[in-house]
Structure formats: structure tokens, C-alpha cells
């Protein structure tokens, strides 16, 4: 997995390439967690994400919970159709904006 980050004011843009699984999720968590004090929103570009496991979903949930207290949000965009069912089946589409 490769992670590309860019800050625009209080928005952290994160582009994920590859698979987010039990091995790679801690790296994603650390990359986002270090930015949490200075941001309100996270925009995740998942165009090049091939797979996400429950460990990856936990990173998204943790990020969501951290930002919610600040009035922020997580937005996920460019989700491949073959991965969209994961967000639907887990209920993430009820509280995470997916474009």
C-alpha cells in the first residue's frame, strides 16, 4: 500500500493505492492520526485502492470518531464498485459521505 497525503487548510487529502489490510492498516492509521490535531476533515481518494479489510474499516471509523467531536467529517471518493458493497454491508454509508 502507498499513501499520499496533502493538506489544504484544515482538510487532509489522503490517496490510497493498493490494499488496506491487517498488515497495512496501522501505517494508514499513523499517517492520519499525526494530522488529527490540525485538521477538521479527511478526504480519502480510493480510486486506486484494491481491497479493504475490517482493520482498514476500523481506521476509517477511528478517524470519523476523532473528527466528529470537532464538527468534522470523513469523505470517501472514487470507490470501485467491487469495494462499494463493503461500505454498504457494514453500514458505513449511513454515516460516512461516499462520492
mmCIF file of C-alpha atoms in Angstrom:
data_model
loop_
_atom_site.group_PDB
_atom_site.id
_atom_site.type_symbol
_atom_site.label_atom_id
_atom_site.label_comp_id
_atom_site.label_asym_id
_atom_site.label_seq_id
_atom_site.Cartn_x
_atom_site.Cartn_y
_atom_site.Cartn_z
ATOM 1 C CA UNK A 1 0.000 0.000 0.000
ATOM 2 C CA UNK A 2 1.106 3.538 -0.754
ATOM 3 C CA UNK A 3 -0.289 6.606 0.980
ATOM 4 C CA UNK A 4 -0.117 10.088 -0.475
ATOM 5 C CA UNK A 5 -1.115 12.988 1.798
ATOM 6 C CA UNK A 6 -1.761 16.638 1.083
ATOM 7 C CA UNK A 7 -3.092 19.339 3.403
ATOM 8 C CA UNK A 8 -5.322 22.145 2.224
ATOM 9 C CA UNK A 9 -6.034 24.272 5.264
ATOM 10 C CA UNK A 10 -7.997 22.103 7.680
ATOM 11 C CA UNK A 11 -8.623 19.357 5.089
ATOM 12 C CA UNK A 12 -6.353 16.350 4.792
ATOM 13 C CA UNK A 13 -6.471 14.661 1.408
ATOM 14 C CA UNK A 14 -5.346 11.038 1.503
ATOM 15 C CA UNK A 15 -4.875 8.963 -1.633
ATOM 16 C CA UNK A 16 -4.599 5.229 -1.058
ATOM 17 C CA UNK A 17 -3.015 2.890 -3.572
ATOM 18 C CA UNK A 18 -3.158 -0.868 -3.011
ATOM 19 C CA UNK A 19 -4.736 -2.918 -0.235
ATOM 20 C CA UNK A 20 -5.633 -1.796 3.276
ATOM 21 C CA UNK A 21 -5.499 -4.913 5.424
ATOM 22 C CA UNK A 22 -4.299 -6.040 8.841
ATOM 23 C CA UNK A 23 -0.676 -5.542 7.798
ATOM 24 C CA UNK A 24 -1.018 -2.099 6.167
ATOM 25 C CA UNK A 25 -3.842 -0.515 8.227
ATOM 26 C CA UNK A 26 -1.515 0.570 11.075
ATOM 27 C CA UNK A 27 0.534 2.593 8.581
ATOM 28 C CA UNK A 28 -2.622 4.359 7.341
ATOM 29 C CA UNK A 29 -3.762 4.937 10.920
ATOM 30 C CA UNK A 30 -0.441 6.518 11.867
ATOM 31 C CA UNK A 31 -0.384 8.688 8.719
ATOM 32 C CA UNK A 32 -3.806 10.122 9.552
ATOM 33 C CA UNK A 33 -3.526 10.210 13.344
ATOM 34 C CA UNK A 34 -0.495 12.506 13.268
ATOM 35 C CA UNK A 35 -2.581 15.085 11.351
ATOM 36 C CA UNK A 36 -5.746 14.935 13.523
ATOM 37 C CA UNK A 37 -4.850 17.848 15.846
ATOM 38 C CA UNK A 38 -4.597 20.260 12.903
ATOM 39 C CA UNK A 39 -7.467 19.158 10.643
ATOM 40 C CA UNK A 40 -11.260 19.003 10.676
ATOM 41 C CA UNK A 41 -11.938 16.921 7.574
ATOM 42 C CA UNK A 42 -10.404 13.976 5.749
ATOM 43 C CA UNK A 43 -10.990 13.332 2.071
ATOM 44 C CA UNK A 44 -9.965 9.805 1.084
ATOM 45 C CA UNK A 45 -9.407 9.091 -2.594
ATOM 46 C CA UNK A 46 -9.880 5.353 -3.053
ATOM 47 C CA UNK A 47 -9.627 5.208 -6.841
ATOM 48 C CA UNK A 48 -6.505 3.038 -6.632
ATOM 49 C CA UNK A 49 -7.480 1.053 -3.524
ATOM 50 C CA UNK A 50 -7.801 -2.643 -4.354
ATOM 51 C CA UNK A 51 -9.085 -4.048 -1.065
ATOM 52 C CA UNK A 52 -10.110 -3.003 2.432
ATOM 53 C CA UNK A 53 -10.367 -5.350 5.417
ATOM 54 C CA UNK A 54 -12.029 -4.840 8.783
ATOM 55 C CA UNK A 55 -8.718 -3.392 10.004
ATOM 56 C CA UNK A 56 -8.932 -0.695 7.330
ATOM 57 C CA UNK A 57 -12.558 -0.013 8.215
ATOM 58 C CA UNK A 58 -11.506 0.464 11.846
ATOM 59 C CA UNK A 59 -9.038 3.164 10.741
ATOM 60 C CA UNK A 60 -11.830 4.983 8.920
ATOM 61 C CA UNK A 61 -14.155 4.627 11.910
ATOM 62 C CA UNK A 62 -11.496 5.867 14.330
ATOM 63 C CA UNK A 63 -10.819 8.856 12.077
ATOM 64 C CA UNK A 64 -14.541 9.588 11.831
ATOM 65 C CA UNK A 65 -14.937 9.477 15.621
ATOM 66 C CA UNK A 66 -11.915 11.753 16.146
ATOM 67 C CA UNK A 67 -13.225 14.359 13.723
ATOM 68 C CA UNK A 68 -16.866 14.176 14.787
ATOM 69 C CA UNK A 69 -16.036 15.812 18.111
ATOM 70 C CA UNK A 70 -14.604 18.771 16.203
ATOM 71 C CA UNK A 71 -17.594 19.050 13.872
ATOM 72 C CA UNK A 72 -15.555 17.496 11.062
ATOM 73 C CA UNK A 73 -16.175 14.630 8.694
ATOM 74 C CA UNK A 74 -14.670 11.909 6.562
ATOM 75 C CA UNK A 75 -15.490 11.834 2.862
ATOM 76 C CA UNK A 76 -14.585 8.849 0.719
ATOM 77 C CA UNK A 77 -14.495 9.241 -3.035
ATOM 78 C CA UNK A 78 -13.832 7.177 -6.144
ATOM 79 C CA UNK A 79 -14.705 3.842 -4.522
ATOM 80 C CA UNK A 80 -14.557 0.981 -7.004
ATOM 81 C CA UNK A 81 -17.857 -0.806 -7.497
ATOM 82 C CA UNK A 82 -16.353 -4.084 -6.321
ATOM 83 C CA UNK A 83 -15.479 -2.438 -2.974
ATOM 84 C CA UNK A 84 -18.653 -0.383 -2.560
ATOM 85 C CA UNK A 85 -20.543 -3.412 -1.225
ATOM 86 C CA UNK A 86 -18.177 -3.494 1.774
ATOM 87 C CA UNK A 87 -19.201 0.031 2.772
ATOM 88 C CA UNK A 88 -22.856 -0.816 2.143
ATOM 89 C CA UNK A 89 -22.851 -4.127 4.035
ATOM 90 C CA UNK A 90 -21.044 -2.659 7.042
ATOM 91 C CA UNK A 91 -23.366 0.346 7.258
ATOM 92 C CA UNK A 92 -20.609 2.891 6.669
ATOM 93 C CA UNK A 93 -22.739 4.589 4.022
ATOM 94 C CA UNK A 94 -25.100 5.679 6.822
ATOM 95 C CA UNK A 95 -22.563 7.964 8.480
ATOM 96 C CA UNK A 96 -19.687 8.447 6.000
ATOM 97 C CA UNK A 97 -20.199 10.517 2.879
ATOM 98 C CA UNK A 98 -19.231 8.459 -0.152
ATOM 99 C CA UNK A 99 -18.943 10.149 -3.527
#
